[in-house]
Short mmCIF file of C-alpha atoms in Angstrom, two decimals:
data_model
loop_
_atom_site.label_atom_id
_atom_site.label_comp_id
_atom_site.label_asym_id
_atom_site.label_seq_id
_atom_site.Cartn_x
_atom_site.Cartn_y
_atom_site.Cartn_z
CA UNK C 231 16.51 -47.36 -27.91
CA UNK C 232 19.59 -45.89 -26.18
CA UNK C 233 20.72 -42.57 -27.67
CA UNK C 234 24.34 -41.83 -27.31
CA UNK C 235 26.35 -39.92 -29.83
CA UNK C 236 29.44 -41.54 -31.45
CA UNK C 237 31.71 -38.81 -29.92
CA UNK C 238 30.92 -40.26 -26.45
CA UNK C 239 32.61 -43.44 -27.42
CA UNK C 240 35.75 -42.08 -29.07
CA UNK C 241 37.96 -43.79 -26.60
CA UNK C 242 36.47 -47.14 -27.41
CA UNK C 243 37.21 -47.23 -31.12
CA UNK C 244 40.20 -48.18 -33.04
CA UNK C 245 39.59 -47.42 -36.76
CA UNK C 246 42.97 -48.57 -37.93
CA UNK C 247 42.86 -50.18 -41.48
CA UNK C 248 44.45 -53.26 -39.99
CA UNK C 249 41.65 -53.87 -37.51
CA UNK C 250 40.52 -56.83 -39.51
CA UNK C 251 42.57 -59.04 -41.66
CA UNK C 252 41.67 -59.13 -45.34
CA UNK C 253 42.04 -62.93 -45.19
CA UNK C 254 39.14 -63.40 -42.69
CA UNK C 255 36.34 -65.55 -44.33
CA UNK C 256 32.95 -64.78 -42.80
CA UNK C 257 29.52 -66.33 -43.11
CA UNK C 258 26.58 -63.89 -43.10
CA UNK C 259 22.85 -64.23 -43.28
CA UNK C 260 21.54 -61.29 -45.38
CA UNK C 261 17.71 -61.01 -45.94
CA UNK C 262 16.47 -59.86 -49.36
CA UNK C 263 14.00 -57.65 -47.27
CA UNK C 264 14.09 -56.84 -43.59
CA UNK C 265 10.33 -56.25 -43.52
CA UNK C 266 7.88 -58.55 -45.29
CA UNK C 267 4.07 -58.52 -45.43
CA UNK C 268 2.14 -60.79 -43.19
CA UNK C 269 1.67 -64.11 -44.92
CA UNK C 270 4.62 -63.26 -47.23
CA UNK C 271 7.85 -65.22 -47.60
CA UNK C 272 11.05 -64.56 -45.96
CA UNK C 273 14.08 -65.02 -48.24
CA UNK C 274 17.65 -64.94 -46.80
CA UNK C 275 20.93 -65.38 -48.63
CA UNK C 276 23.77 -67.21 -46.83
CA UNK C 277 26.99 -65.37 -47.96
CA UNK C 278 30.57 -66.38 -47.42
CA UNK C 279 33.59 -64.17 -48.25
CA UNK C 280 36.06 -61.52 -47.19
CA UNK C 281 34.12 -58.35 -48.20
CA UNK C 282 30.72 -57.88 -46.60
CA UNK C 283 28.18 -58.64 -48.07
CA UNK C 284 29.66 -60.14 -51.20
CA UNK C 285 29.72 -63.98 -51.43
CA UNK C 286 32.73 -65.82 -53.03
CA UNK C 287 31.05 -69.26 -53.04
CA UNK C 288 27.87 -70.90 -51.88
CA UNK C 289 27.92 -72.80 -48.67
CA UNK C 290 26.83 -76.42 -49.50
CA UNK C 291 23.49 -77.48 -47.95
CA UNK C 292 25.21 -80.42 -46.24
CA UNK C 293 27.33 -78.00 -44.16
CA UNK C 294 24.32 -76.65 -42.38
CA UNK C 295 24.27 -77.94 -38.74
CA UNK C 296 21.13 -76.02 -37.54
CA UNK C 297 18.76 -73.47 -38.97
CA UNK C 298 15.87 -71.92 -37.15
CA UNK C 299 13.53 -68.90 -37.16
CA UNK C 300 12.79 -67.63 -33.66
CA UNK C 301 9.62 -65.77 -32.50
CA UNK C 302 9.20 -64.02 -29.19
CA UNK C 303 7.90 -67.27 -27.66
CA UNK C 304 8.78 -70.12 -30.00
CA UNK C 305 10.68 -71.32 -33.12
CA UNK C 306 10.35 -73.10 -36.35
CA UNK C 307 12.87 -75.16 -38.21
CA UNK C 308 14.11 -73.92 -41.52
CA UNK C 309 14.19 -76.61 -44.27
CA UNK C 310 13.89 -74.85 -47.64
CA UNK C 311 17.53 -74.53 -48.83
CA UNK C 312 18.68 -74.01 -52.43
CA UNK C 313 21.86 -72.82 -54.20
CA UNK C 314 21.68 -69.78 -56.38
CA UNK C 315 24.96 -68.81 -58.04
CA UNK C 316 27.39 -68.01 -55.14
CA UNK C 317 24.62 -67.84 -52.51
CA UNK C 318 22.90 -70.28 -50.24
CA UNK C 319 19.28 -69.35 -50.37
CA UNK C 320 16.94 -69.92 -47.39
CA UNK C 321 13.13 -69.48 -47.72
CA UNK C 322 10.32 -69.69 -45.30
CA UNK C 323 6.77 -68.52 -44.94
CA UNK C 324 6.24 -67.59 -41.24
CA UNK C 325 2.86 -67.65 -39.36
CA UNK C 326 1.71 -64.45 -37.82
CA UNK C 327 3.12 -61.05 -37.31
CA UNK C 328 6.12 -60.03 -35.23
CA UNK C 329 9.84 -59.74 -35.30
CA UNK C 330 11.84 -62.94 -36.12
CA UNK C 331 15.43 -63.92 -35.43
CA UNK C 332 16.96 -66.12 -38.10
CA UNK C 333 19.84 -68.13 -36.83
CA UNK C 334 22.07 -70.67 -38.50
CA UNK C 335 25.22 -72.70 -37.60
CA UNK C 336 27.54 -74.57 -39.92
CA UNK C 337 29.12 -77.95 -39.18
CA UNK C 338 32.22 -77.96 -36.97
CA UNK C 339 35.37 -78.51 -38.83
CA UNK C 340 38.16 -80.37 -37.07
CA UNK C 341 41.84 -79.83 -37.99
CA UNK C 342 45.15 -80.57 -36.44
CA UNK C 343 47.41 -77.58 -36.26
CA UNK C 344 50.92 -76.75 -35.01
CA UNK C 345 51.01 -74.20 -32.14
CA UNK C 346 52.41 -71.67 -34.71
CA UNK C 347 49.78 -72.52 -37.19
CA UNK C 348 47.05 -72.11 -34.68
CA UNK C 349 48.30 -68.66 -33.66
CA UNK C 350 48.63 -67.67 -37.41
CA UNK C 351 45.04 -68.92 -38.21
CA UNK C 352 43.45 -66.90 -35.33
CA UNK C 353 45.46 -63.74 -36.26
CA UNK C 354 44.68 -63.93 -40.06
CA UNK C 355 41.04 -64.54 -39.33
CA UNK C 356 40.75 -61.38 -37.24
CA UNK C 357 41.19 -62.71 -33.63
CA UNK C 358 44.67 -61.54 -32.79
CA UNK C 359 43.14 -60.23 -29.48
CA UNK C 360 42.45 -63.83 -28.51
CA UNK C 361 46.04 -64.85 -29.10
CA UNK C 362 47.25 -61.87 -27.07
CA UNK C 363 44.73 -62.75 -24.22
CA UNK C 364 46.03 -66.28 -23.81
CA UNK C 365 49.65 -65.30 -24.27
CA UNK C 366 49.32 -62.86 -21.36
CA UNK C 367 47.82 -65.67 -19.24
CA UNK C 368 50.50 -68.10 -20.39
CA UNK C 369 47.83 -70.61 -21.47
CA UNK C 370 48.28 -70.69 -25.31
CA UNK C 371 49.34 -74.17 -26.33
CA UNK C 372 53.06 -74.65 -27.09
CA UNK C 373 52.53 -77.93 -28.89
CA UNK C 374 50.14 -78.98 -31.74
CA UNK C 375 46.38 -78.28 -31.39
CA UNK C 376 43.34 -80.12 -32.42
CA UNK C 377 41.09 -77.22 -33.47
CA UNK C 378 37.13 -77.56 -33.68
CA UNK C 379 36.03 -74.53 -35.65
CA UNK C 380 32.41 -73.57 -36.22
CA UNK C 381 30.54 -70.52 -37.76
CA UNK C 382 27.39 -68.94 -36.49
CA UNK C 383 25.15 -66.30 -38.05
CA UNK C 384 22.07 -64.33 -37.12
CA UNK C 385 19.90 -61.68 -38.64
CA UNK C 386 16.53 -59.97 -37.95
CA UNK C 387 13.25 -59.71 -40.03
CA UNK C 388 9.97 -58.09 -39.25
CA UNK C 389 6.90 -59.88 -40.46
CA UNK C 390 3.73 -57.79 -40.89
CA UNK C 391 2.94 -54.87 -38.75
CA UNK C 392 3.12 -55.08 -34.87
CA UNK C 393 3.51 -58.27 -33.04
CA UNK C 394 6.05 -59.14 -30.38
CA UNK C 395 9.78 -58.44 -30.66
CA UNK C 396 12.22 -61.34 -30.70
CA UNK C 397 15.63 -59.63 -30.67
CA UNK C 398 16.26 -60.82 -27.13
CA UNK C 399 15.74 -64.44 -28.04
CA UNK C 400 19.03 -66.53 -27.71
CA UNK C 401 19.78 -69.32 -30.33
CA UNK C 402 22.11 -71.10 -28.14
CA UNK C 403 25.15 -70.73 -30.36
CA UNK C 404 28.65 -71.21 -28.94
CA UNK C 405 29.43 -67.56 -29.75
CA UNK C 406 26.44 -65.25 -30.08
CA UNK C 407 25.47 -61.60 -30.45
CA UNK C 408 22.46 -60.61 -28.22
CA UNK C 409 21.14 -57.10 -28.89
CA UNK C 410 20.13 -55.11 -25.81
CA UNK C 411 17.54 -53.05 -27.71
CA UNK C 412 15.59 -53.29 -30.89
CA UNK C 413 18.16 -52.60 -33.61
CA UNK C 414 15.47 -51.98 -36.21
CA UNK C 415 14.31 -48.97 -34.36
CA UNK C 416 17.77 -47.25 -34.31
CA UNK C 417 18.67 -44.45 -36.70
CA UNK C 418 22.01 -42.69 -37.65
CA UNK C 419 23.34 -40.95 -34.52
CA UNK C 420 22.17 -43.68 -32.22
CA UNK C 421 24.23 -46.34 -30.46
CA UNK C 422 23.64 -49.95 -30.69
CA UNK C 423 24.33 -52.03 -27.51
CA UNK C 424 24.97 -55.73 -28.03
CA UNK C 425 26.15 -58.30 -25.54
CA UNK C 426 28.44 -61.06 -26.71
CA UNK C 427 27.94 -64.56 -25.17
CA UNK C 428 30.35 -67.47 -25.26
CA UNK C 429 28.89 -70.76 -24.20
CA UNK C 430 25.86 -68.85 -22.98
CA UNK C 431 27.85 -66.53 -20.63
CA UNK C 432 28.88 -62.92 -21.19
CA UNK C 433 32.28 -62.71 -22.75
CA UNK C 434 34.23 -60.01 -20.87
CA UNK C 435 36.14 -57.47 -23.03
CA UNK C 436 35.06 -59.09 -26.17
CA UNK C 437 36.48 -57.53 -29.40
CA UNK C 438 33.84 -56.94 -32.08
CA UNK C 439 34.40 -55.73 -35.63
CA UNK C 440 31.56 -53.55 -36.91
CA UNK C 441 31.23 -52.26 -40.50
CA UNK C 442 28.65 -51.04 -42.94
CA UNK C 443 28.20 -52.04 -46.64
CA UNK C 444 28.10 -49.44 -49.40
CA UNK C 445 24.63 -48.30 -50.45
CA UNK C 446 25.67 -47.50 -54.02
CA UNK C 447 25.54 -44.11 -55.79
CA UNK C 448 29.09 -43.18 -54.81
CA UNK C 449 28.61 -44.14 -51.19
CA UNK C 450 31.81 -45.79 -49.73
CA UNK C 451 31.46 -48.52 -47.08
CA UNK C 452 32.50 -47.96 -43.56
CA UNK C 453 35.80 -49.43 -42.57
CA UNK C 454 35.66 -51.90 -39.80
CA UNK C 455 35.67 -50.38 -36.30
CA UNK C 456 37.18 -52.59 -33.59
CA UNK C 457 35.30 -52.07 -30.41
CA UNK C 458 36.17 -53.63 -26.97
CA UNK C 459 33.18 -54.63 -24.73
CA UNK C 460 32.69 -54.11 -21.08
CA UNK C 461 33.30 -56.52 -18.20
CA UNK C 462 29.79 -57.95 -18.80
CA UNK C 463 30.27 -58.45 -22.51
CA UNK C 464 28.29 -55.43 -23.74
CA UNK C 465 29.73 -53.62 -26.87
CA UNK C 466 28.56 -50.09 -27.76
CA UNK C 467 28.48 -49.58 -31.50
CA UNK C 468 28.06 -45.97 -32.86
CA UNK C 469 25.67 -45.98 -35.82
CA UNK C 470 27.08 -43.26 -38.10
CA UNK C 471 25.05 -43.82 -41.24
CA UNK C 472 22.14 -45.74 -42.71
CA UNK C 473 22.56 -48.92 -44.60
CA UNK C 474 23.43 -52.68 -44.13
CA UNK C 475 25.42 -53.26 -41.05
CA UNK C 476 27.54 -56.34 -39.94
CA UNK C 477 29.06 -57.37 -36.63
CA UNK C 478 31.62 -60.18 -36.34
CA UNK C 479 33.64 -61.72 -33.57
CA UNK C 480 35.78 -64.69 -32.98
CA UNK C 481 36.85 -66.55 -29.77
CA UNK C 482 38.67 -69.70 -28.79
CA UNK C 483 38.97 -71.66 -25.54
CA UNK C 484 40.08 -75.14 -24.42
CA UNK C 485 37.32 -77.72 -24.70
CA UNK C 486 36.02 -78.35 -21.22
CA UNK C 487 36.99 -81.64 -19.79
CA UNK C 488 39.14 -82.53 -22.76
CA UNK C 489 42.96 -82.72 -23.17
CA UNK C 490 44.89 -79.49 -23.18
CA UNK C 491 45.43 -79.48 -26.81
CA UNK C 492 41.64 -79.64 -27.71
CA UNK C 493 40.40 -76.20 -28.59
CA UNK C 494 37.00 -74.80 -29.63
CA UNK C 495 37.08 -71.90 -32.13
CA UNK C 496 33.84 -70.06 -32.71
CA UNK C 497 33.11 -67.25 -35.37
CA UNK C 498 29.86 -65.27 -35.19
CA UNK C 499 28.23 -62.53 -37.20
CA UNK C 500 25.04 -60.52 -36.92
CA UNK C 501 23.50 -58.49 -39.85
CA UNK C 502 20.99 -55.70 -39.41
CA UNK C 503 19.80 -52.66 -41.39
CA UNK C 504 19.59 -49.06 -40.24
CA UNK C 505 17.01 -46.88 -41.93
CA UNK C 506 17.50 -43.31 -42.96
CA UNK C 507 16.05 -40.52 -40.88
CA UNK C 508 12.84 -39.58 -42.57
CA UNK C 509 13.12 -36.54 -44.81
CA UNK C 510 16.79 -37.23 -45.44
CA UNK C 511 18.29 -39.26 -48.25
CA UNK C 512 21.53 -39.92 -50.09
CA UNK C 513 24.68 -38.07 -49.02
CA UNK C 514 22.77 -35.65 -46.90
CA UNK C 515 21.65 -38.43 -44.60
CA UNK C 516 25.10 -39.90 -44.48
CA UNK C 517 26.81 -36.61 -43.37
CA UNK C 518 24.14 -34.52 -41.59
CA UNK C 519 23.99 -34.65 -37.80
CA UNK C 520 21.28 -36.71 -36.40
CA UNK C 521 18.21 -34.92 -35.21
CA UNK C 522 14.91 -35.93 -33.54
CA UNK C 523 12.54 -37.02 -36.29
CA UNK C 524 9.50 -35.99 -34.42
CA UNK C 525 8.09 -35.67 -30.84
CA UNK C 526 6.84 -39.24 -31.13
CA UNK C 527 10.29 -40.50 -31.93
CA UNK C 528 11.96 -38.49 -29.19
CA UNK C 529 9.45 -39.77 -26.64
CA UNK C 530 10.03 -43.27 -27.75
CA UNK C 531 13.86 -42.87 -27.38
CA UNK C 532 13.49 -41.69 -23.77
CA UNK C 533 11.47 -44.79 -22.84
CA UNK C 534 13.69 -47.20 -24.72
CA UNK C 535 16.76 -45.57 -23.18
CA UNK C 536 15.28 -46.18 -19.64
CA UNK C 537 14.78 -49.94 -20.47
CA UNK C 538 18.19 -50.32 -22.01
CA UNK C 539 19.79 -48.67 -18.90
CA UNK C 540 17.85 -51.06 -16.55
CA UNK C 541 19.02 -54.03 -18.68
CA UNK C 542 22.69 -53.15 -18.52
CA UNK C 543 22.61 -52.01 -14.77
CA UNK C 544 23.23 -48.42 -15.65
CA UNK C 545 21.23 -46.74 -12.72
CA UNK C 546 22.48 -43.26 -13.48
CA UNK C 547 21.08 -43.22 -16.98
CA UNK C 548 17.78 -44.81 -15.84
CA UNK C 549 17.30 -42.18 -13.05
CA UNK C 550 18.17 -39.37 -15.54
CA UNK C 551 15.21 -40.34 -17.65
CA UNK C 552 12.87 -39.79 -14.62
CA UNK C 553 11.34 -36.48 -13.64
CA UNK C 554 12.02 -35.32 -10.03
CA UNK C 555 8.36 -35.73 -9.27
CA UNK C 556 7.83 -39.12 -10.85
CA UNK C 557 5.22 -41.49 -9.65
CA UNK C 558 5.81 -45.22 -10.00
CA UNK C 559 2.74 -47.53 -9.64
CA UNK C 560 2.91 -51.15 -9.23
CA UNK C 561 1.03 -53.93 -7.21
CA UNK C 562 -1.21 -51.27 -5.60
CA UNK C 563 1.66 -49.05 -4.38
CA UNK C 564 2.98 -45.67 -5.40
CA UNK C 565 6.67 -44.82 -5.20
CA UNK C 566 8.36 -41.50 -5.51
CA UNK C 567 11.89 -40.92 -7.03
CA UNK C 568 13.70 -41.29 -3.73
CA UNK C 569 11.91 -44.50 -2.76
CA UNK C 570 12.54 -46.00 -6.16
CA UNK C 571 16.23 -45.03 -6.05
CA UNK C 572 16.67 -46.53 -2.61
CA UNK C 573 14.64 -49.74 -2.93
CA UNK C 574 13.13 -51.01 -6.15
CA UNK C 575 15.63 -49.83 -8.68
CA UNK C 576 18.27 -52.38 -7.70
CA UNK C 577 15.57 -55.10 -7.76
CA UNK C 578 14.34 -54.14 -11.20
CA UNK C 579 17.92 -54.23 -12.56
CA UNK C 580 18.55 -57.66 -11.00
CA UNK C 581 15.35 -59.02 -12.38
CA UNK C 582 15.95 -57.54 -15.95
CA UNK C 583 19.40 -59.11 -16.01
CA UNK C 584 18.32 -62.53 -14.86
CA UNK C 585 15.12 -63.05 -16.70
CA UNK C 586 14.87 -62.39 -20.52
CA UNK C 587 11.83 -60.46 -21.78
CA UNK C 588 10.51 -59.58 -25.25
CA UNK C 589 8.51 -56.40 -25.82
CA UNK C 590 5.95 -55.30 -28.26
CA UNK C 591 6.60 -52.14 -30.28
CA UNK C 592 5.72 -48.85 -28.42
CA UNK C 593 2.48 -47.15 -29.09
CA UNK C 594 3.10 -43.48 -28.62
CA UNK C 595 0.62 -40.65 -28.30
CA UNK C 596 1.63 -36.98 -28.04
CA UNK C 597 -0.60 -33.98 -27.14
CA UNK C 598 1.34 -30.83 -26.95
CA UNK C 599 3.84 -31.10 -24.11
CA UNK C 600 2.41 -34.38 -22.82
CA UNK C 601 2.86 -37.89 -24.09
CA UNK C 602 2.00 -41.42 -23.13
CA UNK C 603 3.56 -44.73 -24.21
CA UNK C 604 1.95 -48.19 -23.91
CA UNK C 605 3.46 -51.56 -24.50
CA UNK C 606 3.27 -55.14 -23.42
CA UNK C 607 5.92 -57.82 -22.66
CA UNK C 608 6.40 -61.48 -22.34
CA UNK C 609 8.90 -62.73 -19.62
CA UNK C 610 10.02 -66.38 -19.35
CA UNK C 611 12.79 -67.71 -17.09
CA UNK C 612 13.65 -68.07 -13.45
CA UNK C 613 14.55 -65.68 -10.69
CA UNK C 614 15.93 -66.66 -7.23
CA UNK C 615 14.82 -70.20 -7.90
CA UNK C 616 11.29 -69.26 -8.85
CA UNK C 617 9.89 -70.00 -12.26
CA UNK C 618 8.73 -66.90 -14.23
CA UNK C 619 6.18 -67.17 -17.08
CA UNK C 620 4.13 -63.91 -17.43
CA UNK C 621 2.76 -61.22 -19.58
CA UNK C 622 2.99 -57.57 -18.70
CA UNK C 623 1.66 -54.10 -19.60
CA UNK C 624 3.28 -50.82 -19.21
CA UNK C 625 2.09 -47.24 -19.38
CA UNK C 626 4.48 -44.32 -19.15
CA UNK C 627 3.46 -40.65 -19.09
CA UNK C 628 5.93 -38.06 -20.15
CA UNK C 629 6.07 -34.28 -20.26
CA UNK C 630 8.45 -31.72 -21.85
CA UNK C 631 10.60 -29.75 -19.31
CA UNK C 632 11.59 -26.18 -19.55
CA UNK C 633 14.62 -27.05 -21.66
CA UNK C 634 12.48 -28.98 -24.13
CA UNK C 635 13.66 -32.46 -23.11
CA UNK C 636 11.05 -35.26 -22.41
CA UNK C 637 11.05 -36.75 -18.96
CA UNK C 638 9.14 -39.68 -17.61
CA UNK C 639 6.54 -38.30 -15.03
CA UNK C 640 4.63 -41.53 -14.20
CA UNK C 641 5.02 -45.33 -14.75
CA UNK C 642 2.34 -48.02 -14.26
CA UNK C 643 3.31 -51.62 -14.53
CA UNK C 644 1.03 -54.66 -14.14
CA UNK C 645 1.44 -58.34 -14.97
CA UNK C 646 -0.13 -61.80 -14.68
CA UNK C 647 0.74 -65.34 -15.15
CA UNK C 648 0.58 -66.79 -18.71
#
């Protein structure tokens, strides 16, 4: 869980009221509950409209192209669909505990547009940046366009207690949000890091609109923040207040191998919930500065920040989490900080970026100024042409320094083939 204050990202945000057109029609997946008991039923509403999360009409069942619920290591098809008022309702009873990714795509709609109509459509739907990108390149079509438009939506639900995390699982959508950390563990004051993929590859400088729904009782919704991502498609979203959050993005590109006038247009959304900081509620939680909820939470944040930094190749942040006298143990060897910086850090970054892993929730123990954190992981993919299918265990020992900050003093990694 990477902790960065919203102030650190001031230069990345544009909070202008015109960031997102009021004409944009989105499709969202909104769970009735983001945590259900083991053996219970997951119920999700498919909403379509212009004001998150209100639905203006129900998406017909025959518009569903694909619907799945993804676990850390598998998936199940979703087949129970009904219409209730203005909502498409999806129900499913998952087996076992753990985090689930619910993913749905709607049928592609093909339409012939004039060049001016194509530009106007992208602009009104909130993708003016896409128009500007292709105009700069001189590749925006000047004649009529055959547009193939599709919508994709994802959300997260926790089933039971514990179990493996699934947030890193890709659904294979043409345009897709991929969280870099477990969003359900974030709190107000944190920063969510999400990578945007287009056709399975990072979308450089992706523009993402992020907003929060009203929680009622006089709470006003967050206006959309328009945030531009990095070269490798990672967008940093400051989490200002608790509640129901929504990310949306759109992108267009010529269809590979087709005629110049054939264009694919993809719209994607991602819905997640941010819980209040324990002990705070209502307006106080919305306006008070974020504080550490406990030593356990502070320890977990340090460990999560280290992992997140490795995942996005931020070596400076990763090294800052380590104490000067850290010991790193793996495969029968012990490395000190200088050895790790000079040798294995780069390899760890390359491996983490190439091979997706899913991690169990942290188990944190604190005893005075010392703490230890254990977790397990599942890694599946390939690295340098070699197939990887393994489970791992991690132990991190931390201590509080003279300034009161937690630092990682020892790491022990082990793994074996599945």
